[in-house]
Every structure is written in structure tokens, then in C-alpha cells.
XYZ file of C-alpha atoms in Angstrom:
532
model
C 55.124 182.544 -39.080
C 51.533 182.751 -40.218
C 50.869 185.769 -42.341
C 47.232 185.076 -42.973
C 44.205 182.757 -41.775
C 41.593 183.445 -44.214
C 41.447 180.831 -46.904
C 39.891 182.754 -49.472
C 42.945 185.480 -48.857
C 45.587 183.277 -48.580
C 48.704 183.971 -51.030
C 50.716 181.071 -51.731
C 53.955 181.475 -53.191
C 53.673 179.557 -56.379
C 56.794 180.337 -58.653
C 58.107 183.160 -56.181
C 61.616 182.495 -55.530
C 62.269 185.778 -53.626
C 62.341 185.890 -49.889
C 61.848 189.344 -49.559
C 58.843 189.113 -51.748
C 57.310 186.552 -49.951
C 57.365 188.431 -46.674
C 56.705 191.613 -47.680
C 54.003 190.632 -50.001
C 52.088 189.095 -47.458
C 52.434 185.279 -48.732
C 52.480 182.360 -46.728
C 56.079 181.516 -45.646
C 57.027 178.459 -44.131
C 60.063 179.218 -41.667
C 63.096 177.342 -42.701
C 65.181 179.865 -40.932
C 66.020 177.597 -38.122
C 68.320 175.692 -40.811
C 69.867 178.528 -41.665
C 70.647 179.513 -38.149
C 72.278 176.049 -38.119
C 74.228 176.298 -41.402
C 75.844 179.794 -40.770
C 76.833 178.291 -37.174
C 78.401 175.351 -38.044
C 80.419 175.508 -41.025
C 81.300 177.936 -44.017
C 81.167 175.905 -47.154
C 77.819 173.837 -47.965
C 76.508 172.190 -50.718
C 72.559 170.876 -51.230
C 71.146 168.210 -53.836
C 67.441 168.384 -53.946
C 64.886 167.939 -56.928
C 63.831 170.897 -59.430
C 61.034 173.332 -57.782
C 61.676 171.864 -54.453
C 62.924 175.464 -52.745
C 66.515 175.502 -53.407
C 66.169 179.416 -54.964
C 64.211 180.277 -52.200
C 66.638 179.003 -49.622
C 69.172 180.975 -50.976
C 67.246 184.169 -51.312
C 66.962 183.785 -47.452
C 70.390 183.566 -47.010
C 71.511 186.245 -49.112
C 68.587 188.408 -46.879
C 70.377 187.654 -44.011
C 73.765 188.400 -44.761
C 72.563 191.369 -46.247
C 72.113 192.452 -42.989
C 67.964 192.602 -43.576
C 66.732 192.095 -40.093
C 63.302 193.760 -40.340
C 62.541 190.686 -42.929
C 63.059 188.120 -40.081
C 61.036 189.434 -37.195
C 58.873 186.742 -36.035
C 60.798 183.905 -37.742
C 62.940 181.362 -35.585
C 66.047 182.429 -36.696
C 65.445 186.073 -34.601
C 65.250 183.607 -31.567
C 69.393 183.574 -31.886
C 71.620 186.289 -31.374
C 73.316 187.440 -34.390
C 75.121 190.739 -35.674
C 72.996 191.580 -38.849
C 75.699 193.349 -40.356
C 75.884 193.032 -44.136
C 78.151 191.615 -46.239
C 79.094 191.489 -49.764
C 76.753 189.004 -51.512
C 77.704 187.420 -54.617
C 74.747 185.551 -56.072
C 74.867 183.504 -59.187
C 71.504 181.965 -60.779
C 72.339 179.659 -63.272
C 68.660 178.455 -63.546
C 67.435 180.954 -65.859
C 69.673 180.553 -69.029
C 69.785 178.380 -71.386
C 72.910 176.365 -72.350
C 73.433 175.917 -76.032
C 76.652 176.703 -77.242
C 80.459 176.912 -75.954
C 79.778 180.621 -75.277
C 76.441 180.475 -73.687
C 77.926 179.477 -69.970
C 80.545 182.196 -70.152
C 78.133 184.768 -71.421
C 76.314 184.273 -68.015
C 78.924 184.713 -66.488
C 80.168 187.319 -68.049
C 76.896 189.350 -67.226
C 77.159 188.848 -63.782
C 80.710 189.895 -63.308
C 80.151 193.043 -65.348
C 77.640 193.972 -62.929
C 80.132 193.376 -59.861
C 83.493 195.080 -61.674
C 81.293 197.935 -62.056
C 79.794 198.061 -58.498
C 83.691 197.371 -56.750
C 85.632 199.519 -59.231
C 87.476 197.120 -61.372
C 88.732 197.675 -64.817
C 87.438 195.255 -67.087
C 90.215 193.490 -69.348
C 90.511 190.356 -71.482
C 91.396 188.231 -68.208
C 89.950 184.623 -68.434
C 86.380 184.302 -66.455
C 88.386 182.623 -63.343
C 90.352 185.103 -62.943
C 87.879 187.851 -63.412
C 86.015 186.261 -60.251
C 88.952 186.308 -57.972
C 89.746 189.775 -58.615
C 85.612 190.424 -57.652
C 86.096 188.536 -54.728
C 89.532 190.278 -53.358
C 87.986 193.439 -54.091
C 84.787 193.252 -52.759
C 86.424 192.325 -49.360
C 88.895 195.129 -49.561
C 86.556 197.844 -50.338
C 83.949 196.833 -47.576
C 86.295 195.051 -44.944
C 83.797 192.478 -44.825
C 84.128 188.857 -45.979
C 82.312 187.549 -49.001
C 79.368 185.342 -49.295
C 78.872 183.301 -52.424
C 75.858 181.800 -53.448
C 75.407 179.478 -56.866
C 71.883 178.284 -57.602
C 71.539 175.432 -59.866
C 75.389 175.026 -60.273
C 74.758 172.109 -62.439
C 71.759 173.317 -65.004
C 74.511 173.831 -67.874
C 75.584 169.788 -67.322
C 71.694 168.721 -67.087
C 70.881 170.909 -70.304
C 73.759 169.253 -72.443
C 73.384 165.408 -71.256
C 72.822 164.157 -74.762
C 75.903 166.491 -76.197
C 79.044 164.917 -74.465
C 81.692 167.826 -76.349
C 79.706 170.567 -74.835
C 78.963 169.150 -71.732
C 83.039 168.558 -71.448
C 83.605 172.227 -72.306
C 81.253 173.425 -69.558
C 82.677 171.041 -67.290
C 85.785 172.767 -67.560
C 84.870 176.008 -67.628
C 82.688 175.226 -64.121
C 85.469 173.835 -62.621
C 87.891 176.946 -63.267
C 85.714 179.295 -61.808
C 83.935 177.181 -58.968
C 87.848 176.533 -57.803
C 88.179 180.090 -56.667
C 85.751 178.615 -53.641
C 88.812 177.368 -52.342
C 91.596 179.544 -53.211
C 90.194 182.865 -52.046
C 89.307 181.068 -48.738
C 90.742 184.275 -46.819
C 88.209 186.403 -48.586
C 85.039 184.460 -47.843
C 82.311 184.277 -44.937
C 79.969 181.631 -46.353
C 79.267 179.768 -49.720
C 76.425 177.448 -50.972
C 76.478 175.542 -53.939
C 72.853 174.055 -54.714
C 71.842 171.897 -57.816
C 69.608 168.763 -58.918
C 72.817 166.275 -58.900
C 76.029 166.141 -57.440
C 78.603 164.782 -60.376
C 81.581 164.161 -58.513
C 82.503 161.653 -61.368
C 82.973 164.536 -63.559
C 85.797 165.849 -61.722
C 83.734 169.460 -60.745
C 83.931 168.494 -56.942
C 87.567 167.190 -57.198
C 88.906 170.641 -56.373
C 86.278 171.673 -53.723
C 87.100 169.096 -51.028
C 86.050 171.512 -48.374
C 82.461 171.605 -49.343
C 80.243 169.991 -46.582
C 77.532 167.966 -48.340
C 74.201 168.434 -46.477
C 72.105 166.390 -49.046
C 71.444 163.558 -47.167
C 72.050 164.900 -43.668
C 68.832 163.880 -41.635
C 69.029 167.041 -39.498
C 68.788 168.813 -43.021
C 66.098 166.459 -44.642
C 63.533 169.121 -44.191
C 65.981 172.336 -45.172
C 63.800 172.139 -48.623
C 60.436 170.731 -48.963
C 57.059 170.726 -46.762
C 56.333 168.183 -43.701
C 52.889 167.104 -42.546
C 53.304 169.163 -39.427
C 54.398 172.441 -41.415
C 50.948 171.783 -43.570
C 49.076 171.552 -40.470
C 50.970 174.587 -38.960
C 50.680 176.779 -42.282
C 48.020 175.803 -44.430
C 44.906 173.814 -42.275
C 42.344 176.537 -44.039
C 43.651 175.687 -47.252
C 43.332 172.209 -46.717
C 39.832 172.582 -45.636
C 38.783 174.599 -48.364
C 40.147 172.054 -50.842
C 38.265 169.352 -49.143
C 35.072 171.486 -49.010
C 35.564 172.045 -52.947
C 36.352 168.300 -53.826
C 33.367 167.340 -51.376
C 35.417 165.213 -49.178
C 36.252 165.288 -45.629
C 39.528 166.876 -44.369
C 41.062 163.674 -43.262
C 40.368 162.271 -46.931
C 41.643 165.300 -47.951
C 45.037 164.929 -46.056
C 44.984 161.068 -47.403
C 44.962 162.233 -50.859
C 47.314 165.024 -50.434
C 49.922 162.600 -48.921
C 49.178 159.805 -51.699
C 49.967 162.348 -54.540
C 52.695 164.601 -53.340
C 54.086 163.227 -49.936
C 56.656 160.593 -49.680
C 60.117 161.865 -50.206
C 62.872 160.923 -48.085
C 66.511 162.407 -48.216
C 68.224 160.763 -45.653
C 67.407 156.900 -43.529
C 65.664 159.119 -40.884
C 64.140 162.125 -43.026
C 60.460 162.702 -41.796
C 57.965 162.632 -44.762
C 58.431 165.553 -46.906
C 56.029 167.056 -49.734
C 56.850 168.389 -52.963
C 56.017 172.046 -52.104
C 55.389 173.285 -55.783
C 52.724 170.732 -56.182
C 51.112 170.990 -52.772
C 50.964 174.847 -52.874
C 49.274 174.104 -56.369
C 47.056 171.906 -55.540
C 45.962 174.193 -52.424
C 45.781 177.200 -54.765
C 43.654 175.615 -57.661
C 41.580 173.743 -55.074
C 42.345 170.581 -57.122
C 44.749 167.638 -57.329
C 46.881 167.308 -60.631
C 50.203 166.859 -62.200
C 51.830 169.832 -61.195
C 55.368 169.362 -60.908
C 55.752 167.000 -64.204
C 53.944 169.307 -66.278
C 56.742 171.810 -65.774
C 59.275 169.598 -67.608
C 59.911 166.047 -68.201
C 62.722 164.201 -67.758
C 64.058 163.304 -71.344
C 67.722 162.252 -70.475
C 66.530 160.283 -67.633
C 63.726 158.239 -69.603
C 66.321 158.124 -72.744
C 68.808 156.572 -70.370
C 66.637 153.799 -69.050
C 65.284 152.800 -72.666
C 69.053 152.418 -73.866
C 69.920 150.487 -70.932
C 67.147 147.727 -71.793
C 66.303 147.046 -68.284
C 63.325 145.193 -67.314
C 60.960 148.242 -65.874
C 59.758 145.824 -63.207
C 63.068 145.953 -61.510
C 62.036 149.908 -60.713
C 59.466 148.513 -58.707
C 62.290 148.183 -55.974
C 65.935 148.725 -56.079
C 68.583 148.296 -53.554
C 71.329 150.968 -53.736
C 74.586 151.672 -51.394
C 73.838 154.812 -49.877
C 76.977 156.237 -50.696
C 76.142 155.757 -54.546
C 73.507 157.799 -54.285
C 75.168 160.943 -54.167
C 77.914 160.305 -56.733
C 76.802 160.867 -60.447
C 77.580 160.673 -63.961
C 75.870 160.768 -67.581
C 76.804 157.133 -68.020
C 74.951 154.464 -67.923
C 75.707 153.498 -64.408
C 74.876 156.139 -62.994
C 70.771 156.202 -63.515
C 69.456 155.104 -60.764
C 71.678 157.886 -58.689
C 70.153 160.188 -61.044
C 66.734 159.185 -60.736
C 67.020 159.515 -57.264
C 68.383 163.020 -57.267
C 66.249 164.461 -59.592
C 63.433 163.495 -57.502
C 61.861 160.223 -59.371
C 62.817 157.625 -56.753
C 63.375 158.258 -52.773
C 64.160 156.325 -50.011
C 61.478 153.785 -48.734
C 63.661 152.055 -46.394
C 67.442 151.964 -44.744
C 69.541 149.084 -43.613
C 72.078 150.936 -41.485
C 74.226 147.359 -41.116
C 75.089 147.516 -44.715
C 74.536 151.172 -45.796
C 71.782 150.032 -48.277
C 68.251 152.050 -49.133
C 65.339 150.407 -50.332
C 64.083 152.789 -53.471
C 60.818 153.637 -55.090
C 58.541 156.248 -56.399
C 57.680 158.607 -53.998
C 53.853 158.991 -54.751
C 51.403 158.946 -57.222
C 52.144 162.278 -58.931
C 55.872 161.036 -59.831
C 55.145 157.214 -60.207
C 52.172 158.053 -62.982
C 54.019 161.160 -64.883
C 57.379 159.139 -65.196
C 55.456 156.057 -66.477
C 53.717 158.102 -69.183
C 57.283 159.626 -70.147
C 58.536 155.850 -70.213
C 55.116 155.142 -72.606
C 55.943 157.650 -74.947
C 59.476 156.580 -75.261
C 58.493 152.872 -75.642
C 55.833 153.737 -78.027
C 56.376 157.141 -79.913
C 56.616 157.275 -83.793
C 58.726 159.611 -85.514
C 55.930 162.280 -85.672
C 56.309 162.485 -82.007
C 52.896 161.212 -81.295
C 52.089 158.101 -79.411
C 49.350 155.878 -80.279
C 48.656 154.942 -76.274
C 45.436 156.731 -74.696
C 45.116 154.946 -71.459
C 41.658 156.308 -70.676
C 40.414 153.968 -74.141
C 41.855 151.071 -72.817
C 40.189 151.421 -69.051
C 37.306 152.133 -71.035
C 37.480 148.958 -73.169
C 38.123 146.486 -69.996
C 35.232 148.425 -67.668
C 32.589 147.845 -70.721
C 33.573 144.138 -71.461
C 35.144 144.895 -74.946
C 37.790 142.806 -74.971
C 38.326 142.350 -78.759
C 38.927 146.166 -78.836
C 40.812 146.216 -76.213
C 43.353 143.649 -78.043
C 42.913 145.763 -81.522
C 44.118 148.594 -79.985
C 46.991 146.977 -78.225
C 47.724 145.557 -81.070
C 48.014 149.163 -82.942
C 50.212 150.178 -79.953
C 52.752 147.770 -81.126
C 52.493 147.963 -84.741
C 53.005 151.620 -84.481
C 56.814 151.693 -83.077
C 59.520 152.105 -85.340
C 61.672 149.302 -84.619
C 64.606 150.155 -85.924
C 65.322 152.414 -82.506
C 66.124 149.099 -80.942
C 68.166 145.870 -81.103
C 66.411 142.795 -82.646
C 67.573 140.669 -79.433
C 65.707 143.317 -77.326
C 62.249 142.785 -78.853
C 61.065 140.450 -76.108
C 62.125 142.849 -73.314
C 60.574 145.681 -75.404
C 57.076 144.000 -75.533
C 57.291 143.079 -71.787
C 58.196 146.387 -70.916
C 55.191 147.830 -72.963
C 52.645 145.169 -71.341
C 54.387 146.514 -67.783
C 53.619 150.254 -68.338
C 49.675 149.325 -69.953
C 49.510 147.422 -66.689
C 50.686 150.059 -64.367
C 49.242 153.132 -65.705
C 45.708 151.280 -66.259
C 46.211 150.676 -62.878
C 46.133 153.873 -61.734
C 42.080 153.508 -62.758
C 41.365 149.957 -62.475
C 43.106 147.448 -60.101
C 46.206 145.657 -61.737
C 48.361 143.204 -60.321
C 50.714 140.338 -60.843
C 49.697 136.508 -59.666
C 52.120 134.123 -58.493
C 50.232 131.389 -56.403
C 50.499 128.924 -59.135
C 52.428 130.435 -61.422
C 53.587 134.053 -63.061
C 50.270 135.348 -64.794
C 51.502 137.920 -67.019
C 48.789 140.544 -66.467
C 45.704 140.879 -64.181
C 43.199 143.385 -64.550
C 40.130 143.535 -61.920
C 37.301 145.997 -62.866
C 33.451 146.052 -61.160
C 32.158 143.448 -63.394
C 35.357 141.717 -64.869
C 38.436 140.330 -64.204
C 40.897 139.495 -67.067
C 43.585 137.213 -66.931
C 46.234 137.477 -69.986
C 49.062 135.079 -71.092
C 51.522 136.363 -73.751
C 53.906 133.907 -75.540
C 56.549 135.135 -77.999
C 56.948 133.379 -81.630
C 54.579 130.647 -80.275
C 50.751 130.625 -80.605
C 47.502 132.376 -78.804
C 46.795 128.573 -78.105
C 49.809 128.132 -76.454
C 49.071 130.821 -74.409
C 45.415 129.685 -73.461
C 46.665 126.297 -72.659
C 49.436 127.831 -70.352
C 46.092 129.392 -68.445
C 43.756 126.530 -68.319
C 46.725 124.027 -67.135
C 48.260 125.831 -64.313
C 44.762 126.823 -62.675
C 45.293 130.285 -62.964
C 41.262 130.689 -62.317
C 41.725 129.032 -58.932
C 42.170 132.080 -56.517
C 39.301 133.531 -58.628
C 36.631 131.051 -58.342
C 34.385 132.582 -56.082
C 35.098 136.111 -57.059
C 31.696 136.611 -58.411
C 32.752 138.518 -61.338
C 32.738 137.537 -65.298
C 36.096 136.225 -65.925
C 38.135 136.843 -69.181
C 40.752 134.766 -70.052
C 42.764 135.981 -73.078
C 46.181 134.161 -74.641
C 48.137 135.964 -77.083
C 51.479 136.045 -79.151
C 53.752 138.055 -80.331
C 55.440 137.433 -83.801
C 58.731 139.198 -84.395
C 58.010 139.008 -88.024
C 55.460 141.448 -88.016
C 56.491 142.978 -84.760
C 53.117 142.933 -83.315
C 50.728 140.875 -81.515
C 49.699 138.149 -84.191
C 46.721 136.502 -82.803
C 44.744 136.157 -79.737
C 41.970 133.743 -77.908
C 39.326 134.766 -75.670
C 37.555 132.699 -73.277
C 34.875 133.397 -70.951
C 33.697 131.810 -67.375
C 30.630 132.891 -66.020
C 28.052 135.335 -67.871
C 29.398 137.178 -70.996
C 28.264 140.852 -70.303
C 29.659 143.508 -72.990
C 28.165 147.031 -72.153
């Protein structure tokens, strides 16, 4: 449904999670009601996992409006093409996302707030019964008083668990509380018309779902891949004027603008057959601001995931391409074995391809916004000191290499390592730490320069290309800078670049565990030496 065609007057529903507000307020609504018709026609209990700010709350708000009989809000939408009785049901909508879970009583306080309201609404006398019992009575009384079965919608069911990722004791308390309350979705089946839980992750290993085997998980169903998020077809249907206005503001062609939008915000796949899905929060912000930015990442950082990756002591280059059993992606806990499933469920990795023969998928970063933001988060974790300040500033590194100031680059790189407090990692992991930081420097600079690894005549540690210079870096551990330079020269690392035309700068450097930083380096030039 198109509510406006004037790009300057177009109202983007940024941060608005109420379906009624969007429709009544004249905001653009991307019609997902066809998916809702399929849901209510095909089952009773559902679970959906999607990354944060992907439209889960709006989806539940839309379902709520449907079951409240608000036919007036759905005129002209896909669901209006089907026959429905539009009779109102009692709806119990629990939104756990707008609450902080900091103590053992926080979760029950949140449930208690909702239960107090419903007990008053349905004339239930409040007593000291456990919260699980109170919820059961509310469901039964709502059905008895209205004569209609109850609809239960739980938004961000897992937020208490995500908030306490680093607090095992509090997390265990919340898990027990959630399990007892959510168990009513099965024991009260005769009074329930429809129920849906949404969240970021499916914590099957935490036993939350052990008593909810009646839930149909649609998270990786191809027919529901686009139930949240925005497809290219939907952009062309609902936002062509917005894209044109963005193109005009950035002095780009419309085709160039579509390509950059895809590069920055597209690339999510929630099944092996999923269409490309754009991050709706970032896309709408870009169209509204008429500018490209890291909107999704600016609303929160995946601190618990970054810390898990650092503690795992993995080679960050392995995140470039990951093969995973597709069934493992939707079963996670907070132990280190679940890092990849949690990265997928949280939206930092997505499905790039699938092999149906072996039920495996290849994972990778979905787009520029996610990759850059996540690597920045990792860089802070790998280089930040106790004051919470990182010595790493990628723009200064880029300016150094673009101007041929390689000595300044190396001094800055040495400061980056010297500023890290190494009591946070095992001495046996220092080499991996050095390698991971160099990798992060390379990848982050690669957003502004051309960075790559070469393997034709040996593995060059780092290659950087600018318009005037081509850099070859080789790093050694507890050796000498001479050893590093000798490897560059003896293995003909220059051979692929003989006809390049740019000034080639070779840098051999050595890491010393004694000082836990770069001890020395050698710089050699091939071609004219140009420093700007």
C-alpha cells in the first residue's frame, strides 16, 4: 500500500513499532500482511528469530491489531483479499524489549506490571500466587469472560538472557523464571487461539524450549524469509521517490544509489533460498537522512559476542568464510561453542550459499555496514586500554599510507601494540594476538584503500594499494627485521607488481615478546621515492 508519492513529504516509520500509528499517521507501511494471513491459516504456535531492529515488534503489533478486529486498519492491504471474520479476541501482548534486567527481581517485576493490568481488566483478585500461576489464571479468565480464545504475543522473549550474558548466576535465575511462565503456552492450549514468540536467538541448549515443543520455528523457512526486513522489490514499490531523492542529494545516479544501498544494507539471507533482505532500520534512516551511515551499529554494539570471540583465541581470518551445519545455526547457548550461531542469529553473519546435499551453509558478513562496524568493535576489544580508549584511528593510518609516510605509519602501529595491556591474554597467544590486530588494521584500511593477501609466491602478510603507492609488509616474531625483509626479497614478492607503475614500498618488521610490540623495521623502495 502506497500512502504517499511525494519524496519530500514521505514519512518513514523509523523507530515506530505500532502498526496503528503507522497506518493512522500516514507513514509508509511495507505490506507484510500476506505473511500474517499465511501464519494464522497454517498453525497456532510460532517462533521467529531475527536480528534486533528488524521489524519483529511491528510484526507482533500488526498481528495484535488483526486479532483485536481492527479491520479498518487493514483496508487495501494483502490480508484484506482473504475472508476473515475480524472478531476480536483477548490479546496478551508482553514486550520484554523496553526493560532493563539488572537484578534477580527485575524480570518478575516486568511480568508483574503486565499481570496487574490484566488481573484488573478481567476481575481477578490479586494474591501471592507465583507468576506462572497468575499467568495461567489470566489466560483462563480472559477466555471465560469473552468467550473467545486468547492470543499471546511475546516480543523479544530472550532479552533478559542477552542482557545477562556475562552473569551466569543471574541468567540461570531468569531462565528458570522464563521457563515456568512460558510453559503456560502448552498447558493452557485449550484456551489459546494463537501464540507467537520473537527474539534474537533460539536458546535451545538453555532448555527454555524444552517444554515448548509445540512451537513451529519459522526462522529459517524459505516461505517466511522476507516476513521482516525489506526486499529490493519492496524498495522499488514503496520507496522509488526516496531513492531518487537520496541520489540527487549525493550527486549520484539512481542506479549507483541502488548499488550503494545494496552494498551497505543488503545481503541478509535467512534460509538457503532466501531473497536478498535489506536491514529495514538502516535503509529507512538512509532514505530519511538522504545519506549513507552506520545506523544499525550506532544503536548498540555486540559486546558479549566480541568478548566471546576474543576469549576463543581464534584466527579472525577464519571469519571470512565459515561452513556450518544449518541445523546448528538455530540452537545456541552462551558457551564458546555457540559463537557462530549467535553471530548468525544476531545479524553479524548471514548465509552466503547453501549445500542441500550435506545440509551445510557458508556464512559471511552481510554488508559493508555490518562488517565495518563489527571489525571496529573487535579492534577496540583487541587494543583498548583500561581507560576505555583505543589508540587505533584508521583515518590516520590511511593518510600515512596515501602520503607515503611509511615511517609515521610504523611508529603509529608500534604505539597501537604498546598501548595494549597484555595481562588480559595468555603469553602463548601473543602471536595470534599480533596477527589478529594486523588483520584488523588491514581490513579496516581496506574500506578506504585496497587491501589484499597475495599467495602466488608465498603468503605476504599485508598488501596495501593506494593511487601512488604499493606496500608489501612482512612481519616476524622474535626474529629480526632483516629476516622479514630477506623473505620479501628471496621469495620474489615483487614479481606480480613489476609492471604496476606505482612506487613499491617494502617493509620488514619484527614483533618482540620482550617488549610486546614491534621492536624494529626496515623500509626499502622500488621506483621513485615520493613523500607528500
